[in-house]
Amino acid sequence: MSFTVSSSVGQTFDVAVTEISVVAEDEAIHAVTIASDVQSAPSISTEDGMSMAIGGDATAVGEDTLAVAEVSAFLGDDGNVQIASGSADFLAIGEGDPGTYANAYSYVDFVGDADQVVTLNVSVTEYVQEPDQAAWYSSSESTLFAMDVDDVPAGEPVDDVVAVDDIAEPEPSLELPLTLEPSEDPACGCSGDEPSYTIDDNVVLFDVSATAVADNTVVTVDFFGLTVEDQLSTATVGVILGIE
């Protein structure tokens, strides 16, 4: 297992965990990758107002596939306080022959003056690969919150860097969604309070909400979905919001 941490005081904290295990030689390979980063800092811009771009994509290749795209975004200005919040959740699941694959990606970008901007990115990829079948799970989540209160000056970012070495390898705190014995058919769901999915055929799901409240606003939403029977599910969403 490999585990790395990098941090910048008051601004970023990054974690990546990778684990690969062989259940039995020539029978099954089980791999898990978890990555996350948190960033927190003021934002200073020469542009008026606030703008945000948020979205991502999910693609699954296989006999039975699912691609889910969920995006929620809000910008608001009541004259004294400006707020930006957004979340992008993308999920890809594939089951089928050894060529099965799944990948999810999400992003969120912010431009504008803000006393503080906090972003969180988390991604999980897990697969079980056997000689005659495979199951893949990939999820990516990006979250942002920013606030600007009039007449409160934004602070300067902290540039000091703290190096963290010789950190003990942790056990993943997340109970991962794939629990597959080599003799079973590939199946994927989620444990705990997470939703579970029964994959049948090739499916794409969308859930998008975007709202801007101010004197001058703009909202654009672009989305694309495609399924190919017994082959593919893919979903892409891009949302841009602006207020002034």
Short mmCIF file of C-alpha atoms in Angstrom, two decimals:
data_model
loop_
_atom_site.label_atom_id
_atom_site.label_comp_id
_atom_site.label_asym_id
_atom_site.label_seq_id
_atom_site.Cartn_x
_atom_site.Cartn_y
_atom_site.Cartn_z
CA MET A 1 0.00 0.00 0.00
CA SER A 2 1.22 3.51 -0.72
CA PHE A 3 0.13 6.54 1.30
CA THR A 4 1.15 10.14 0.70
CA VAL A 5 0.21 13.38 2.43
CA SER A 6 1.08 16.94 1.45
CA SER A 7 -0.20 20.08 3.11
CA SER A 8 0.08 23.84 2.99
CA VAL A 9 -0.85 25.50 6.27
CA GLY A 10 -4.37 26.87 6.19
CA GLN A 11 -4.82 25.98 2.54
CA THR A 12 -4.50 22.40 1.36
CA PHE A 13 -4.49 18.83 2.63
CA ASP A 14 -4.06 15.95 0.18
CA VAL A 15 -4.32 12.21 0.81
CA ALA A 16 -3.90 9.30 -1.61
CA VAL A 17 -4.21 5.60 -0.74
CA THR A 18 -3.64 2.73 -3.17
CA GLU A 19 -3.95 -0.98 -2.41
CA ILE A 20 -3.64 -3.91 -4.83
CA SER A 21 -4.07 -7.52 -3.79
CA VAL A 22 -4.09 -10.82 -5.67
CA VAL A 23 -6.74 -13.21 -4.36
CA ALA A 24 -5.07 -16.18 -6.02
CA GLU A 25 -2.57 -16.44 -8.83
CA ASP A 26 -4.30 -16.39 -12.24
CA GLU A 27 -7.69 -16.04 -10.54
CA ALA A 28 -8.48 -12.49 -9.42
CA ILE A 29 -6.91 -9.09 -8.83
CA HIS A 30 -8.56 -6.63 -6.44
CA ALA A 31 -7.38 -3.00 -6.57
CA VAL A 32 -8.54 0.08 -4.66
CA THR A 33 -7.51 3.72 -5.02
CA ILE A 34 -8.78 6.52 -2.77
CA ALA A 35 -7.74 10.16 -3.20
CA SER A 36 -8.93 13.34 -1.52
CA ASP A 37 -7.88 16.95 -1.13
CA VAL A 38 -9.22 19.90 0.83
CA GLN A 39 -8.37 23.52 0.04
CA SER A 40 -9.29 26.60 2.05
CA ALA A 41 -8.19 30.15 1.25
CA PRO A 42 -9.50 33.64 0.49
CA SER A 43 -10.08 34.58 -3.14
CA ILE A 44 -9.14 37.95 -4.64
CA SER A 45 -10.26 38.90 -8.15
CA THR A 46 -10.24 41.97 -10.35
CA GLU A 47 -13.59 40.89 -11.82
CA ASP A 48 -16.93 42.08 -10.45
CA GLY A 49 -19.32 39.55 -8.95
CA MET A 50 -18.85 35.80 -8.67
CA SER A 51 -18.75 32.96 -11.16
CA MET A 52 -18.51 29.20 -10.84
CA ALA A 53 -17.92 26.32 -13.25
CA ILE A 54 -18.86 22.83 -12.05
CA GLY A 55 -19.37 19.45 -13.67
CA GLY A 56 -17.68 16.24 -14.70
CA ASP A 57 -18.21 12.99 -16.51
CA ALA A 58 -18.76 9.28 -15.87
CA THR A 59 -18.05 6.50 -18.34
CA ALA A 60 -18.52 2.76 -17.94
CA VAL A 61 -17.66 0.12 -20.54
CA GLY A 62 -19.09 -3.38 -20.26
CA GLU A 63 -22.09 -5.64 -20.75
CA ASP A 64 -23.99 -4.04 -17.85
CA THR A 65 -23.12 -0.40 -17.13
CA LEU A 66 -24.38 2.60 -15.18
CA ALA A 67 -23.33 6.26 -15.40
CA VAL A 68 -24.80 8.75 -12.91
CA ALA A 69 -24.31 12.54 -13.02
CA GLU A 70 -25.58 14.72 -10.17
CA VAL A 71 -24.81 18.45 -10.03
CA SER A 72 -26.22 21.11 -7.73
CA ALA A 73 -25.04 24.74 -7.86
CA PHE A 74 -26.11 28.06 -6.33
CA LEU A 75 -24.90 31.67 -6.47
CA GLY A 76 -26.66 34.39 -4.49
CA ASP A 77 -26.28 38.06 -3.56
CA ASP A 78 -28.62 39.83 -1.13
CA GLY A 79 -26.73 43.14 -1.30
CA ASN A 80 -24.54 42.51 1.74
CA VAL A 81 -23.46 38.89 1.47
CA GLN A 82 -22.53 36.85 -1.59
CA ILE A 83 -22.60 33.05 -1.37
CA ALA A 84 -21.50 30.32 -3.76
CA SER A 85 -22.12 26.63 -3.16
CA GLY A 86 -21.94 23.62 -5.42
CA SER A 87 -21.54 19.87 -5.49
CA ALA A 88 -20.80 17.50 -8.36
CA ASP A 89 -21.18 13.74 -7.87
CA PHE A 90 -20.35 11.33 -10.68
CA LEU A 91 -20.55 7.55 -10.56
CA ALA A 92 -19.62 4.86 -13.10
CA ILE A 93 -20.15 1.12 -12.64
CA GLY A 94 -19.40 -1.62 -15.13
CA GLU A 95 -19.76 -5.41 -15.10
CA GLY A 96 -18.94 -7.91 -17.81
CA ASP A 97 -15.99 -9.45 -19.63
CA PRO A 98 -12.32 -8.72 -18.80
CA GLY A 99 -12.45 -5.58 -20.97
CA THR A 100 -14.86 -3.90 -18.55
CA TYR A 101 -13.81 -0.45 -17.31
CA ALA A 102 -15.25 2.52 -15.39
CA ASN A 103 -14.01 6.05 -14.69
CA ALA A 104 -15.57 9.11 -13.04
CA TYR A 105 -14.24 12.67 -12.89
CA SER A 106 -15.58 15.87 -11.31
CA TYR A 107 -14.44 19.48 -10.96
CA VAL A 108 -15.45 22.84 -9.52
CA ASP A 109 -13.80 26.22 -10.19
CA PHE A 110 -14.55 29.60 -8.60
CA VAL A 111 -13.71 33.16 -9.68
CA GLY A 112 -14.52 36.24 -7.60
CA ASP A 113 -13.83 38.01 -4.33
CA ALA A 114 -14.52 35.88 -1.25
CA ASP A 115 -13.47 36.05 2.36
CA GLN A 116 -13.06 32.28 2.28
CA VAL A 117 -13.36 29.54 -0.34
CA VAL A 118 -13.42 25.89 0.72
CA THR A 119 -13.23 23.03 -1.79
CA LEU A 120 -13.27 19.27 -1.25
CA ASN A 121 -12.48 16.62 -3.86
CA VAL A 122 -12.84 12.88 -3.22
CA SER A 123 -12.42 10.03 -5.69
CA VAL A 124 -12.67 6.26 -5.27
CA THR A 125 -11.88 3.59 -7.85
CA GLU A 126 -12.15 -0.13 -7.18
CA TYR A 127 -12.10 -3.13 -9.47
CA VAL A 128 -12.05 -6.91 -9.36
CA GLN A 129 -10.42 -8.45 -12.41
CA GLU A 130 -10.75 -12.17 -13.19
CA PRO A 131 -9.67 -14.16 -16.26
CA ASP A 132 -13.21 -14.29 -17.69
CA GLN A 133 -15.03 -11.38 -16.00
CA ALA A 134 -14.55 -8.04 -14.24
CA ALA A 135 -16.39 -5.48 -12.12
CA TRP A 136 -15.43 -1.80 -11.89
CA TYR A 137 -16.63 1.00 -9.61
CA SER A 138 -15.52 4.64 -9.88
CA SER A 139 -16.88 7.70 -8.10
CA SER A 140 -15.80 11.33 -7.93
CA GLU A 141 -17.19 14.17 -5.83
CA SER A 142 -16.29 17.88 -5.85
CA THR A 143 -17.79 20.34 -3.36
CA LEU A 144 -17.34 24.11 -2.99
CA PHE A 145 -18.53 26.77 -0.57
CA ALA A 146 -17.54 30.44 -0.73
CA MET A 147 -18.76 33.52 1.14
CA ASP A 148 -18.01 37.21 0.80
CA VAL A 149 -19.31 39.75 3.31
CA ASP A 150 -19.18 43.38 2.20
CA ASP A 151 -16.56 45.57 3.91
CA VAL A 152 -14.64 42.57 5.24
CA PRO A 153 -11.18 42.49 3.59
CA ALA A 154 -9.96 39.15 2.28
CA GLY A 155 -6.82 37.82 3.94
CA GLU A 156 -3.63 36.98 2.15
CA PRO A 157 -2.97 33.28 1.38
CA VAL A 158 -0.38 31.53 3.54
CA ASP A 159 2.59 30.34 1.53
CA ASP A 160 4.41 28.35 4.21
CA VAL A 161 4.62 24.65 3.40
CA VAL A 162 4.80 21.92 6.01
CA ALA A 163 6.37 18.63 4.91
CA VAL A 164 5.00 15.50 6.53
CA ASP A 165 7.24 12.43 6.41
CA ASP A 166 7.23 8.91 7.78
CA ILE A 167 3.50 8.67 8.26
CA ALA A 168 2.25 5.24 9.24
CA GLU A 169 0.16 3.50 6.63
CA PRO A 170 -3.52 3.86 7.56
CA GLU A 171 -6.34 1.46 6.98
CA PRO A 172 -8.96 2.96 4.66
CA SER A 173 -11.83 4.35 6.74
CA LEU A 174 -14.25 3.89 3.86
CA GLU A 175 -15.99 0.54 3.50
CA LEU A 176 -15.66 0.03 -0.20
CA PRO A 177 -18.55 -0.91 -2.43
CA LEU A 178 -17.23 -4.06 -4.08
CA THR A 179 -17.39 -7.29 -2.11
CA LEU A 180 -16.79 -9.95 -4.74
CA GLU A 181 -15.54 -13.48 -4.31
CA PRO A 182 -13.75 -14.86 -7.39
CA SER A 183 -16.39 -17.57 -7.89
CA GLU A 184 -19.28 -15.11 -7.94
CA ASP A 185 -20.63 -13.04 -10.80
CA PRO A 186 -19.34 -9.46 -10.66
CA ALA A 187 -21.72 -7.33 -8.63
CA CYS A 188 -21.41 -3.84 -7.32
CA GLY A 189 -23.27 -1.93 -4.63
CA CYS A 190 -22.53 0.34 -1.71
CA SER A 191 -22.50 -0.40 1.98
CA GLY A 192 -23.69 1.49 5.00
CA ASP A 193 -25.90 4.46 4.25
CA GLU A 194 -24.71 4.77 0.66
CA PRO A 195 -27.18 3.88 -2.11
CA SER A 196 -26.82 0.50 -3.78
CA TYR A 197 -27.26 -0.15 -7.48
CA THR A 198 -28.33 -3.29 -9.28
CA ILE A 199 -26.77 -3.10 -12.72
CA ASP A 200 -28.88 -4.43 -15.57
CA ASP A 201 -28.37 -3.39 -19.19
CA ASN A 202 -26.86 0.05 -19.92
CA VAL A 203 -28.25 3.06 -18.08
CA VAL A 204 -27.54 6.81 -17.74
CA LEU A 205 -29.06 8.97 -14.97
CA PHE A 206 -29.00 12.78 -14.62
CA ASP A 207 -29.96 15.10 -11.75
CA VAL A 208 -28.96 18.75 -12.32
CA SER A 209 -29.99 21.91 -10.46
CA ALA A 210 -28.51 25.39 -11.00
CA THR A 211 -29.76 28.66 -9.48
CA ALA A 212 -28.41 32.23 -9.52
CA VAL A 213 -30.05 35.03 -7.49
CA ALA A 214 -28.87 38.64 -7.96
CA ASP A 215 -29.56 41.80 -9.98
CA ASN A 216 -27.64 40.39 -12.97
CA THR A 217 -27.38 36.62 -13.43
CA VAL A 218 -26.44 33.98 -15.97
CA VAL A 219 -26.80 30.19 -15.87
CA THR A 220 -25.80 27.74 -18.60
CA VAL A 221 -26.19 23.96 -18.43
CA ASP A 222 -24.71 21.53 -20.95
CA PHE A 223 -25.23 17.79 -20.66
CA PHE A 224 -24.69 14.74 -22.80
CA GLY A 225 -25.65 11.10 -22.29
CA LEU A 226 -25.12 8.01 -24.41
CA THR A 227 -25.80 4.30 -24.00
CA VAL A 228 -24.84 1.47 -26.34
CA GLU A 229 -26.47 -1.88 -25.69
CA ASP A 230 -24.14 -4.35 -23.96
CA GLN A 231 -21.24 -1.92 -24.40
CA LEU A 232 -21.34 1.55 -22.87
CA SER A 233 -22.88 4.19 -20.59
CA THR A 234 -21.49 7.73 -20.49
CA ALA A 235 -22.73 10.99 -18.95
CA THR A 236 -21.23 14.49 -19.06
CA VAL A 237 -22.47 17.68 -17.37
CA GLY A 238 -21.05 21.21 -17.42
CA VAL A 239 -22.65 24.11 -15.52
CA ILE A 240 -21.55 27.77 -15.50
CA LEU A 241 -23.12 30.39 -13.22
CA GLY A 242 -22.42 34.08 -12.75
CA ILE A 243 -23.79 36.97 -10.69
CA GLU A 244 -22.98 40.67 -10.59
#
